[in-house]
Coordinates of C-alpha atoms in Angstrom, one line a residue:
Chain A
M924 CA 49.3 -21.7 -7.2
S925 CA 47.5 -24.9 -8.3
N926 CA 47.2 -25.9 -4.7
L927 CA 44.8 -23.0 -4.2
V928 CA 42.1 -24.4 -6.5
P929 CA 40.5 -26.7 -3.9
Y930 CA 40.3 -23.8 -1.5
I931 CA 38.6 -21.6 -4.1
L932 CA 36.2 -24.3 -5.0
E933 CA 35.3 -25.0 -1.4
H934 CA 34.9 -21.3 -0.7
L935 CA 32.5 -21.0 -3.7
L936 CA 30.6 -24.0 -2.7
I937 CA 30.1 -22.7 0.9
V938 CA 28.8 -19.4 -0.5
L939 CA 26.5 -21.0 -3.1
I940 CA 24.9 -23.4 -0.6
A941 CA 24.5 -20.6 1.9
T942 CA 23.0 -18.3 -0.7
G943 CA 20.7 -21.1 -2.0
I944 CA 19.3 -21.6 1.6
S945 CA 19.0 -17.9 2.1
V946 CA 17.1 -17.4 -1.2
A947 CA 14.7 -20.2 -0.4
I948 CA 14.0 -18.9 3.1
G949 CA 14.3 -15.2 2.3
V950 CA 11.9 -15.2 -0.7
V951 CA 9.3 -17.1 1.3
L952 CA 9.6 -14.7 4.3
G953 CA 9.4 -11.8 1.8
I954 CA 6.2 -13.2 0.4
I955 CA 4.7 -13.7 3.9
S956 CA 5.6 -10.2 4.8
Y957 CA 3.8 -9.0 1.7
W958 CA 0.7 -11.0 2.4
V959 CA 0.5 -10.4 6.1
R960 CA 1.2 -6.9 7.1
F961 CA 1.5 -7.8 10.8
A962 CA 4.2 -10.5 10.0
A963 CA 6.1 -7.9 7.9
Q964 CA 7.2 -5.9 10.9
I965 CA 8.4 -9.0 12.8
I966 CA 10.2 -10.5 9.9
L967 CA 11.9 -7.3 8.8
W968 CA 12.9 -6.5 12.4
F969 CA 14.4 -10.0 12.9
S970 CA 16.4 -10.0 9.7
E971 CA 17.7 -6.5 10.4
M972 CA 18.7 -7.5 13.9
V973 CA 20.7 -10.5 12.6
Q974 CA 22.7 -8.1 10.5
T975 CA 23.7 -6.0 13.5
I976 CA 25.3 -9.0 15.3
P977 CA 29.1 -9.0 14.6
A978 CA 30.1 -11.8 12.4
L979 CA 32.4 -13.4 14.9
A980 CA 29.8 -13.4 17.6
L981 CA 27.2 -14.8 15.3
L982 CA 29.5 -17.7 14.3
A983 CA 30.4 -18.4 17.9
I984 CA 26.7 -18.7 18.9
L985 CA 26.0 -20.9 15.9
M986 CA 29.0 -23.1 16.7
V987 CA 27.2 -24.1 19.9
I988 CA 24.4 -25.5 17.7
F989 CA 26.2 -26.8 14.6
G990 CA 29.7 -27.6 16.0
L991 CA 33.0 -27.1 14.2
G992 CA 33.0 -27.2 10.4
N993 CA 31.3 -26.0 7.3
A994 CA 27.7 -26.3 8.6
T995 CA 28.3 -23.4 11.0
I996 CA 29.7 -21.0 8.4
I997 CA 26.9 -21.9 6.0
A998 CA 24.3 -21.2 8.6
G999 CA 26.0 -17.9 9.5
L1000 CA 26.2 -16.8 5.9
A1001 CA 22.6 -17.8 5.2
L1002 CA 21.5 -15.7 8.2
Y1003 CA 23.5 -12.7 7.1
A1004 CA 22.3 -13.0 3.5
L1005 CA 18.7 -13.0 4.7
L1006 CA 18.1 -9.3 5.1
P1007 CA 18.8 -8.1 1.5
I1008 CA 16.8 -10.9 0.1
V1009 CA 13.8 -10.5 2.4
R1010 CA 13.7 -6.8 2.1
N1011 CA 14.0 -6.7 -1.6
T1012 CA 11.4 -9.4 -2.1
Y1013 CA 9.0 -7.5 0.2
T1014 CA 9.8 -4.1 -1.5
G1015 CA 9.6 -5.7 -5.0
L1016 CA 6.2 -7.2 -4.3
T1017 CA 4.7 -4.1 -2.7
S1018 CA 5.9 -1.9 -5.5
V1019 CA 4.1 -3.7 -8.2
P1020 CA 1.8 -0.9 -9.5
A1021 CA -1.7 -1.0 -8.0
P1022 CA -3.5 -1.0 -11.3
I1023 CA -1.7 -4.1 -12.4
K1024 CA -2.6 -5.8 -9.2
E1025 CA -6.2 -4.7 -9.6
A1026 CA -6.3 -5.9 -13.2
A1027 CA -5.0 -9.3 -12.1
R1028 CA -7.6 -9.6 -9.4
G1029 CA -10.4 -8.3 -11.6
M1030 CA -9.6 -10.8 -14.3
G1031 CA -10.1 -13.7 -11.9
M1032 CA -6.6 -14.7 -10.8
S1033 CA -6.4 -16.4 -7.5
K1034 CA -3.9 -15.1 -4.9
L1035 CA -1.3 -17.7 -5.9
Q1036 CA -1.8 -17.1 -9.6
R1037 CA -1.3 -13.4 -9.0
L1038 CA 1.8 -14.1 -7.1
F1039 CA 3.4 -16.5 -9.7
L1040 CA 2.1 -15.1 -12.9
V1041 CA 2.4 -11.4 -12.2
E1042 CA 3.8 -10.2 -8.9
L1043 CA 6.9 -12.3 -8.6
P1044 CA 8.0 -11.9 -12.2
L1045 CA 7.6 -8.1 -11.8
A1046 CA 9.5 -8.1 -8.5
F1047 CA 12.2 -10.4 -9.8
P1048 CA 14.7 -7.7 -10.9
L1049 CA 14.7 -6.3 -7.4
I1050 CA 14.9 -9.7 -5.7
F1051 CA 17.8 -10.5 -7.9
S1052 CA 19.6 -7.4 -6.8
G1053 CA 19.1 -8.5 -3.2
I1054 CA 20.7 -11.9 -4.1
K1055 CA 23.6 -10.1 -5.7
I1056 CA 24.3 -8.1 -2.6
S1057 CA 24.1 -11.3 -0.5
V1058 CA 26.5 -13.2 -2.7
V1059 CA 29.1 -10.5 -2.7
N1060 CA 28.8 -10.0 1.1
S1061 CA 29.0 -13.8 1.7
L1062 CA 32.2 -14.1 -0.4
S1063 CA 34.1 -11.9 2.0
I1064 CA 32.5 -13.0 5.2
A1065 CA 33.1 -16.7 4.3
V1066 CA 36.8 -16.1 5.0
M1067 CA 36.0 -16.1 8.8
G1068 CA 34.9 -19.7 8.5
V1069 CA 38.5 -20.8 9.2
L1070 CA 38.0 -19.6 12.8
I1071 CA 35.4 -22.2 13.4
G1072 CA 37.1 -25.0 11.5
A1073 CA 35.5 -24.5 8.1
G1074 CA 37.4 -24.7 4.8
G1075 CA 37.7 -22.2 2.0
L1076 CA 40.1 -19.3 1.3
G1077 CA 40.2 -18.3 4.9
F1078 CA 42.5 -21.2 5.5
P1079 CA 45.6 -19.9 3.5
I1080 CA 45.0 -16.4 4.8
Y1081 CA 44.9 -17.5 8.4
R1082 CA 47.9 -19.7 8.0
G1083 CA 49.8 -16.9 6.3
I1084 CA 49.0 -14.6 9.3
Q1085 CA 50.2 -17.2 11.8
T1086 CA 53.5 -17.8 9.9
Q1087 CA 53.8 -14.2 8.9
N1088 CA 54.0 -15.3 5.3
F1089 CA 52.8 -12.3 3.2
R1090 CA 52.7 -14.3 0.0
L1091 CA 50.4 -16.9 1.5
I1092 CA 48.1 -14.2 2.9
M1093 CA 47.8 -12.6 -0.6
S1094 CA 47.3 -15.9 -2.3
G1095 CA 44.1 -16.3 -0.2
A1096 CA 43.0 -12.7 -0.2
I1097 CA 43.4 -11.9 -3.9
P1098 CA 41.1 -14.7 -5.2
V1099 CA 38.4 -13.5 -2.7
V1100 CA 38.6 -9.9 -4.1
I1101 CA 38.6 -11.1 -7.7
M1102 CA 35.6 -13.4 -7.1
A1103 CA 33.6 -10.6 -5.3
V1104 CA 34.3 -8.1 -8.1
L1105 CA 33.6 -10.7 -10.8
F1106 CA 30.2 -11.8 -9.3
D1107 CA 29.2 -8.2 -8.8
Y1108 CA 30.0 -7.5 -12.4
L1109 CA 28.3 -10.5 -13.9
M1110 CA 25.2 -10.3 -11.8
S1111 CA 24.9 -6.6 -12.6
L1112 CA 24.9 -7.5 -16.2
I1113 CA 22.1 -10.0 -15.7
Q1114 CA 20.2 -7.5 -13.7
K1115 CA 20.3 -5.0 -16.5
R1116 CA 18.9 -7.5 -18.9
L1117 CA 16.1 -8.3 -16.4
T1118 CA 15.0 -4.7 -16.0
R1119 CA 14.6 -4.1 -19.7
H1120 CA 10.8 -4.4 -19.9
Chain B
M119 CA -29.4 -9.4 -16.3
I120 CA -27.6 -7.4 -13.5
T121 CA -29.9 -6.4 -10.6
F122 CA -29.0 -4.2 -7.7
Q123 CA -31.3 -4.5 -4.7
N124 CA -31.0 -1.9 -1.9
V125 CA -27.3 -1.8 -2.1
S126 CA -25.5 0.4 0.4
K127 CA -21.8 1.0 1.1
S128 CA -19.9 3.4 3.4
Y129 CA -16.2 4.1 3.7
G130 CA -15.8 5.0 7.4
R131 CA -18.5 7.6 8.0
K132 CA -19.0 8.5 4.5
L133 CA -22.0 6.9 2.8
V134 CA -20.9 6.2 -0.8
L135 CA -23.9 4.2 -2.0
D136 CA -27.3 4.9 -0.5
N137 CA -29.8 2.1 -0.9
L138 CA -29.2 1.7 -4.6
S139 CA -31.7 -0.4 -6.7
F140 CA -31.6 -0.7 -10.5
E141 CA -31.5 -3.2 -13.2
I142 CA -29.4 -3.5 -16.3
K143 CA -30.8 -5.5 -19.2
E144 CA -29.0 -7.9 -21.3
G145 CA -27.1 -6.6 -24.3
Q146 CA -27.3 -3.0 -23.2
F147 CA -24.5 -0.4 -23.2
V148 CA -25.0 1.2 -19.8
I149 CA -23.0 4.2 -18.7
L150 CA -22.6 5.3 -15.1
I151 CA -21.9 9.0 -14.9
G152 CA -21.8 11.7 -12.3
P153 CA -19.5 14.1 -10.5
S154 CA -16.4 12.6 -8.8
G155 CA -17.3 10.8 -5.6
C156 CA -20.8 10.0 -6.7
G157 CA -20.3 6.3 -6.3
K158 CA -20.1 5.3 -9.9
T159 CA -16.8 3.4 -9.7
T160 CA -17.8 1.7 -6.4
T161 CA -21.0 0.5 -8.1
L162 CA -19.0 -0.9 -11.0
K163 CA -16.5 -2.7 -8.8
M164 CA -19.3 -4.4 -6.9
I165 CA -20.4 -6.2 -10.0
N166 CA -17.2 -8.2 -10.0
R167 CA -16.9 -8.2 -6.2
L168 CA -13.8 -6.0 -6.1
V169 CA -15.8 -4.0 -3.6
K170 CA -18.2 -5.7 -1.1
P171 CA -21.5 -4.1 -0.4
D172 CA -22.4 -3.4 3.3
S173 CA -25.9 -4.4 2.7
G174 CA -28.3 -5.3 -0.1
E175 CA -28.0 -7.9 -2.9
I176 CA -26.6 -8.0 -6.4
Y177 CA -27.9 -10.6 -8.8
I178 CA -26.5 -11.6 -12.2
N179 CA -29.0 -13.7 -14.1
G180 CA -30.9 -14.3 -11.0
I181 CA -27.9 -15.7 -9.0
N182 CA -26.7 -13.8 -6.0
I183 CA -23.1 -13.0 -6.7
M184 CA -22.2 -13.2 -3.0
E185 CA -22.9 -16.9 -3.2
Q186 CA -20.5 -17.4 -6.0
N187 CA -16.8 -18.0 -5.8
P188 CA -15.3 -14.5 -6.5
V189 CA -12.5 -15.8 -8.7
E190 CA -14.8 -17.8 -10.9
L191 CA -17.3 -14.9 -11.0
R192 CA -14.5 -12.6 -12.3
R193 CA -13.4 -14.9 -15.0
G194 CA -16.9 -14.6 -16.5
I195 CA -16.8 -10.8 -16.5
G196 CA -14.5 -8.7 -18.6
Y197 CA -12.7 -5.9 -16.8
V198 CA -11.0 -2.8 -18.3
I199 CA -9.5 -0.1 -16.2
Q200 CA -8.3 3.5 -16.9
Q201 CA -4.7 2.8 -16.2
I202 CA -4.9 -0.1 -18.6
G203 CA -3.0 -2.5 -16.3
L204 CA -1.5 -4.7 -19.0
F205 CA 1.1 -7.1 -17.5
P206 CA 4.4 -5.7 -18.5
N207 CA 6.2 -9.0 -18.2
M208 CA 3.9 -10.6 -20.8
T209 CA 3.7 -10.1 -24.5
V210 CA 0.5 -8.9 -26.2
E211 CA -0.5 -12.5 -27.0
Q212 CA 0.2 -13.6 -23.4
N213 CA -1.8 -10.7 -22.0
I214 CA -4.8 -11.4 -24.2
S215 CA -4.8 -15.1 -23.4
V216 CA -4.6 -14.8 -19.6
V217 CA -8.3 -15.5 -18.9
P218 CA -8.6 -18.3 -21.6
K219 CA -5.6 -19.9 -20.0
L220 CA -7.0 -19.6 -16.5
L221 CA -10.1 -21.3 -17.9
K222 CA -7.9 -24.0 -19.3
Y223 CA -8.8 -23.5 -22.9
P224 CA -6.7 -25.8 -25.2
K225 CA -3.7 -24.0 -26.9
E226 CA -5.2 -24.0 -30.4
R227 CA -8.3 -22.4 -29.1
W228 CA -6.8 -19.5 -27.3
Q229 CA -4.3 -19.0 -30.1
S230 CA -7.1 -18.6 -32.6
I231 CA -8.9 -16.2 -30.2
V232 CA -5.8 -14.0 -30.0
R233 CA -5.6 -13.9 -33.8
E234 CA -9.2 -13.1 -34.3
L235 CA -9.3 -10.4 -31.8
L236 CA -6.2 -8.7 -33.1
E237 CA -7.6 -8.9 -36.5
M238 CA -10.8 -7.1 -35.3
V239 CA -8.8 -4.0 -34.2
N240 CA -6.5 -4.1 -37.3
M241 CA -3.4 -5.0 -35.4
P242 CA -1.9 -7.8 -37.4
Y243 CA -0.9 -10.8 -35.4
E244 CA 2.5 -11.2 -36.9
E245 CA 3.4 -7.6 -36.1
Y246 CA 2.0 -7.2 -32.6
A247 CA 1.4 -10.5 -30.9
H248 CA 5.0 -10.8 -29.6
K249 CA 5.5 -7.2 -28.6
Y250 CA 5.6 -6.2 -25.0
P251 CA 3.2 -3.5 -23.7
S252 CA 6.0 -1.0 -23.3
E253 CA 6.6 -1.2 -27.1
L254 CA 3.0 0.0 -27.8
S255 CA 1.4 3.5 -27.8
G256 CA -1.2 4.3 -25.2
G257 CA -4.0 3.8 -27.6
Q258 CA -2.7 0.4 -28.8
Q259 CA -2.2 -0.6 -25.1
Q260 CA -5.8 0.2 -24.3
R261 CA -7.0 -1.7 -27.4
I262 CA -5.2 -4.7 -26.0
G263 CA -6.7 -4.0 -22.6
V264 CA -10.1 -4.2 -24.2
L265 CA -9.3 -7.3 -26.2
R266 CA -8.0 -9.0 -23.0
A267 CA -11.3 -8.3 -21.4
L268 CA -13.2 -9.9 -24.3
A269 CA -10.9 -12.9 -24.8
A270 CA -13.0 -15.5 -22.9
S271 CA -16.2 -14.0 -24.5
P272 CA -17.7 -12.9 -21.2
P273 CA -21.4 -11.9 -21.5
I274 CA -20.6 -8.8 -19.3
V275 CA -17.8 -6.4 -19.6
L276 CA -17.0 -3.7 -17.0
M277 CA -15.1 -0.6 -18.1
D278 CA -13.8 1.9 -15.6
E279 CA -13.1 5.2 -17.4
P280 CA -11.2 3.2 -20.0
F281 CA -10.4 6.1 -22.3
G282 CA -9.9 8.8 -19.7
A283 CA -6.2 9.0 -20.1
L284 CA -6.0 8.9 -23.9
D285 CA -5.7 11.9 -26.2
P286 CA -8.9 13.0 -27.9
I287 CA -8.2 11.5 -31.3
T288 CA -7.3 8.1 -30.0
R289 CA -10.3 8.3 -27.6
D290 CA -12.6 8.9 -30.5
A291 CA -11.3 6.0 -32.5
L292 CA -11.5 3.6 -29.5
Q293 CA -15.0 4.7 -28.6
E294 CA -16.0 3.9 -32.2
E295 CA -14.4 0.5 -32.0
V296 CA -15.9 -0.4 -28.7
K297 CA -19.3 0.6 -29.9
K298 CA -18.9 -1.6 -33.0
L299 CA -17.5 -4.5 -31.0
Q300 CA -20.5 -4.2 -28.6
K301 CA -23.0 -4.3 -31.4
K302 CA -21.2 -7.1 -33.1
L303 CA -20.6 -9.3 -30.0
K304 CA -23.8 -8.3 -28.2
K305 CA -22.2 -7.8 -24.8
T306 CA -23.7 -6.2 -21.8
I307 CA -21.3 -3.3 -21.1
V308 CA -21.2 -1.3 -17.9
F309 CA -19.0 1.7 -18.4
V310 CA -18.0 4.5 -16.0
T311 CA -17.1 7.9 -17.2
H312 CA -17.4 11.5 -16.2
D313 CA -17.5 12.7 -19.8
M314 CA -21.0 13.4 -20.9
E315 CA -20.0 13.5 -24.6
E316 CA -18.7 10.0 -24.3
A317 CA -21.9 8.9 -22.5
L318 CA -24.2 10.4 -25.1
R319 CA -22.2 8.8 -27.9
L320 CA -22.0 5.3 -26.5
A321 CA -24.8 4.6 -24.2
D322 CA -28.1 2.9 -24.7
T323 CA -28.9 3.9 -21.1
I324 CA -27.3 6.5 -19.0
V325 CA -27.4 6.2 -15.2
F326 CA -26.7 9.6 -13.6
M327 CA -25.5 9.3 -10.0
D328 CA -24.8 11.9 -7.4
N329 CA -24.0 11.3 -3.7
G330 CA -24.6 7.6 -3.9
R331 CA -28.0 7.8 -5.4
I332 CA -29.4 7.5 -8.9
L333 CA -30.8 10.8 -10.0
Q334 CA -32.0 9.6 -13.4
M335 CA -31.7 6.5 -15.5
A336 CA -32.7 7.1 -19.1
S337 CA -31.7 6.9 -22.7
P338 CA -29.4 9.7 -23.9
E339 CA -32.3 11.2 -26.0
E340 CA -34.6 11.2 -23.0
M341 CA -32.0 12.7 -20.7
L342 CA -31.2 15.5 -23.2
R343 CA -34.9 16.2 -23.5
N344 CA -35.9 16.0 -19.9
P345 CA -32.9 16.2 -17.5
A346 CA -34.3 15.3 -14.1
S347 CA -32.3 17.8 -12.1
D348 CA -30.1 20.9 -12.3
I349 CA -26.9 18.9 -11.8
I350 CA -27.7 16.8 -14.8
K351 CA -28.6 19.9 -16.8
E352 CA -25.3 21.4 -15.8
F353 CA -23.4 18.2 -16.8
M354 CA -25.1 18.1 -20.2
G355 CA -24.3 21.8 -20.5
R356 CA -23.6 22.6 -24.0
H357 CA -25.3 19.5 -25.3
I358 CA -28.7 21.0 -24.5
N359 CA -29.7 23.3 -27.3
S360 CA -32.2 25.6 -25.6
R361 CA -31.7 28.2 -28.4
G362 CA -31.3 27.7 -32.1
P363 CA -29.4 30.2 -34.3
A364 CA -32.7 32.0 -35.0
E365 CA -32.9 33.1 -31.4
L366 CA -29.4 34.5 -31.2
Y367 CA -29.1 38.2 -30.4
V368 CA -26.2 40.5 -31.1
E369 CA -25.2 40.6 -27.5
D370 CA -24.8 36.8 -27.6
V371 CA -22.3 36.9 -30.4
M372 CA -20.3 40.1 -29.9
R373 CA -16.8 40.4 -28.7
T374 CA -16.5 42.6 -25.6
R375 CA -12.7 42.8 -25.3
V376 CA -12.0 45.6 -27.8
L377 CA -9.6 48.5 -27.9
K378 CA -11.3 51.8 -27.0
V379 CA -9.5 55.1 -26.8
P380 CA -10.5 58.7 -25.9
K381 CA -10.8 61.3 -28.6
T382 CA -8.0 63.3 -26.9
L383 CA -5.4 60.6 -27.2
K384 CA -2.3 61.6 -29.2
V385 CA -1.7 59.9 -32.5
L386 CA 1.6 58.2 -31.6
E387 CA 0.2 56.9 -28.3
C388 CA -2.7 55.5 -30.2
L389 CA -0.5 53.7 -32.7
D390 CA 1.5 52.2 -29.8
R391 CA -1.7 50.8 -28.3
M392 CA -2.9 49.4 -31.6
D393 CA 0.4 47.7 -32.0
R394 CA 0.2 46.1 -28.6
W395 CA -3.4 44.9 -29.2
E396 CA -2.4 43.8 -32.7
V397 CA -5.4 45.5 -34.3
N398 CA -5.6 47.8 -37.3
S399 CA -8.6 49.8 -36.3
V400 CA -9.7 51.4 -33.0
I401 CA -13.0 52.7 -31.5
V402 CA -12.9 56.3 -30.4
L403 CA -15.0 57.6 -27.5
N404 CA -16.2 61.1 -26.6
E405 CA -15.5 62.6 -23.2
D406 CA -18.8 61.1 -21.9
D407 CA -17.8 57.6 -23.1
T408 CA -20.3 57.6 -25.9
Y409 CA -19.3 56.4 -29.3
A410 CA -17.6 58.9 -31.5
G411 CA -16.5 56.7 -34.4
T412 CA -13.6 54.6 -35.5
V413 CA -10.1 55.2 -36.9
Q414 CA -8.4 52.8 -39.3
L415 CA -4.7 52.3 -39.4
E416 CA -4.6 53.5 -43.0
A417 CA -6.1 56.8 -42.0
I418 CA -3.4 57.4 -39.4
Q419 CA -0.7 56.4 -41.9
E420 CA -2.1 58.8 -44.5
H421 CA -3.3 61.8 -42.5
G422 CA -1.9 61.4 -39.0
K423 CA 0.4 64.1 -37.7
V424 CA 2.6 63.7 -34.7
G425 CA 1.3 65.5 -31.6
H426 CA -2.2 65.8 -32.9
E427 CA -5.2 64.2 -31.3
I428 CA -6.7 61.1 -32.7
G429 CA -10.2 62.7 -32.7
E430 CA -9.3 64.6 -35.8
L431 CA -9.2 61.4 -37.9
V432 CA -12.5 59.8 -36.7
S433 CA -14.8 58.4 -39.3
Q434 CA -18.4 57.4 -38.8
D435 CA -18.6 55.1 -41.8
T436 CA -18.5 51.8 -39.7
P437 CA -22.1 50.6 -39.3
T438 CA -23.4 50.4 -35.8
V439 CA -26.1 48.1 -34.4
S440 CA -28.0 47.8 -31.1
R441 CA -27.2 44.9 -28.9
Q442 CA -30.8 43.8 -29.0
C443 CA -30.8 43.2 -32.7
K444 CA -31.2 39.7 -34.0
A445 CA -27.9 38.1 -35.0
Q446 CA -29.6 36.9 -38.2
E447 CA -30.2 40.4 -39.5
V448 CA -26.7 41.5 -38.6
L449 CA -25.3 38.7 -40.6
D450 CA -26.5 40.1 -43.9
Q451 CA -25.3 43.6 -43.0
L452 CA -21.9 42.2 -42.2
L453 CA -21.6 40.2 -45.4
D454 CA -22.8 43.0 -47.6
S455 CA -20.7 45.9 -46.1
P456 CA -17.1 46.5 -47.0
Y457 CA -16.3 46.7 -43.3
K458 CA -14.8 43.7 -41.5
Y459 CA -16.8 44.5 -38.3
L460 CA -19.8 46.2 -36.8
V461 CA -19.8 48.3 -33.7
V462 CA -22.4 47.3 -31.1
L463 CA -23.9 50.1 -29.0
N464 CA -25.8 50.2 -25.8
D465 CA -29.0 52.2 -25.5
D466 CA -27.1 55.1 -24.1
R467 CA -24.8 55.1 -27.1
T468 CA -21.8 53.8 -25.1
V469 CA -19.9 51.0 -26.8
A470 CA -20.9 47.4 -25.9
G471 CA -18.5 45.5 -28.2
L472 CA -18.1 44.6 -31.8
I473 CA -19.1 41.8 -34.1
T474 CA -16.6 40.4 -36.5
R475 CA -17.2 37.8 -39.2
T476 CA -15.2 35.3 -37.1
S477 CA -17.1 36.0 -33.8
L478 CA -20.4 35.6 -35.6
T479 CA -19.5 32.4 -37.4
K480 CA -18.2 30.9 -34.2
A481 CA -21.4 31.8 -32.3
I482 CA -23.6 30.3 -35.0
G483 CA -21.5 27.2 -35.0
E484 CA -21.8 26.8 -31.3
A485 CA -25.5 27.1 -31.4
L486 CA -25.7 24.5 -34.1
W487 CA -23.2 21.9 -32.9
G488 CA -22.4 22.8 -29.3
A489 CA -19.3 24.6 -28.1
K490 CA -15.9 23.1 -28.0
S491 CA -14.9 22.6 -24.5

């Protein structure tokens, strides 16, 4: 079993890098959608459209740009993770109660101060729940990376399928399931603490 | 201090402010009041540029506010809203210190401001400073809302129906506190309300608006004495004492919803009705609806026979009065007589109503102190 550890770590690393990129881009796109009503439609439409592309097709397209290897699966995961993050950022910011926004404006906060001191902190629980959805999704989709030459737990699963070795398949699949459940549980705990106020 | 010059504003086709011009003097407590949609809130929000006028100018201390940076302008004007709008992600201390921090006060300075302000409203620093708004009652939250507006000692404070959502007791207490704070700190306060009682209580000057115009701008006393229009009179309603207790007549103080039964009613049926009305005496009428007398519950209990008519038990001992009598005269009669009520008769001897000690006391009270809404 100890030979699984490098796969698990690589799998995690791929997901975390992809989520990091997705959060950075997604939150910014969410903020732009919130500020510019016109942009909201385009951005939300785009991120929804990306979600409808089958994973394998998306990876194939990205492979043309990024070639074989981890870069492609990271880009693919980041794109997939975008929608929940953009949408939750946008929803979180728009649902900050109007009186609170008005108070912030009336007290003399600039647009950026309102965003960082009031609106983002209040939207954060919802943004965080978007991130949680993205992480859990990415953990399972990352398995497909093996098809485009990336590492991670997809590798033992794929090898197991090819050699019809059931134990090998399970040794890759079970850690993926455990990680997904674990992340979901831990992040839900954090989310509960965030929404206390 | 604050000057409006020919300010107009429309939303779509609707004209909300119609060429408004007025001046607010320094240190005054000014209340904008009027029916909903009269433009009072729009007027208030123009002072800190949350609403932009279509035409006209607004000056604060001689400076046109449209030529000022809106963010800096707002930092110099306190702002309190009805929905309170405390930041739920910040503690009481953080909420109060928002504007001082925006103005880059050093830490010691804003900390001592927070302490001082909490002290002023009797909310000890140790107990409250680190609580979140959700841990406070509505009244406490709005106290913090007011303190937050005062934190950077702005010379002007705008309040948009700040106490409208609070229960009456809390509202009373906060009105008192705000009035005290204003006197102590000598702020210019512009305050929007639709509650005339609040206006009369707090204002140095009341600005009465309707349809985007000012109908009258006067001190509370002057407005009570000489309301400029019928709408204002209606708004002041019960606060205008056109008649003192000396000019009250019986018809002003009587109760008209009383139990009346025909002479021919059977005893049992009558008891049943008295039970339903929860009364222990009843007025009996002749066939032509004129007054025949009264029947007490005790009389029925002692002499009533099943199947007989109630008319047999009628007594004429209860004093009667005409509805045009002065209430003052009736008062003595009511206090001296052993009866708990007097029957009021119309000129044609039909029954108009009755006067009880309670109804009379209530009417006199209203004439003296105004009715409870």
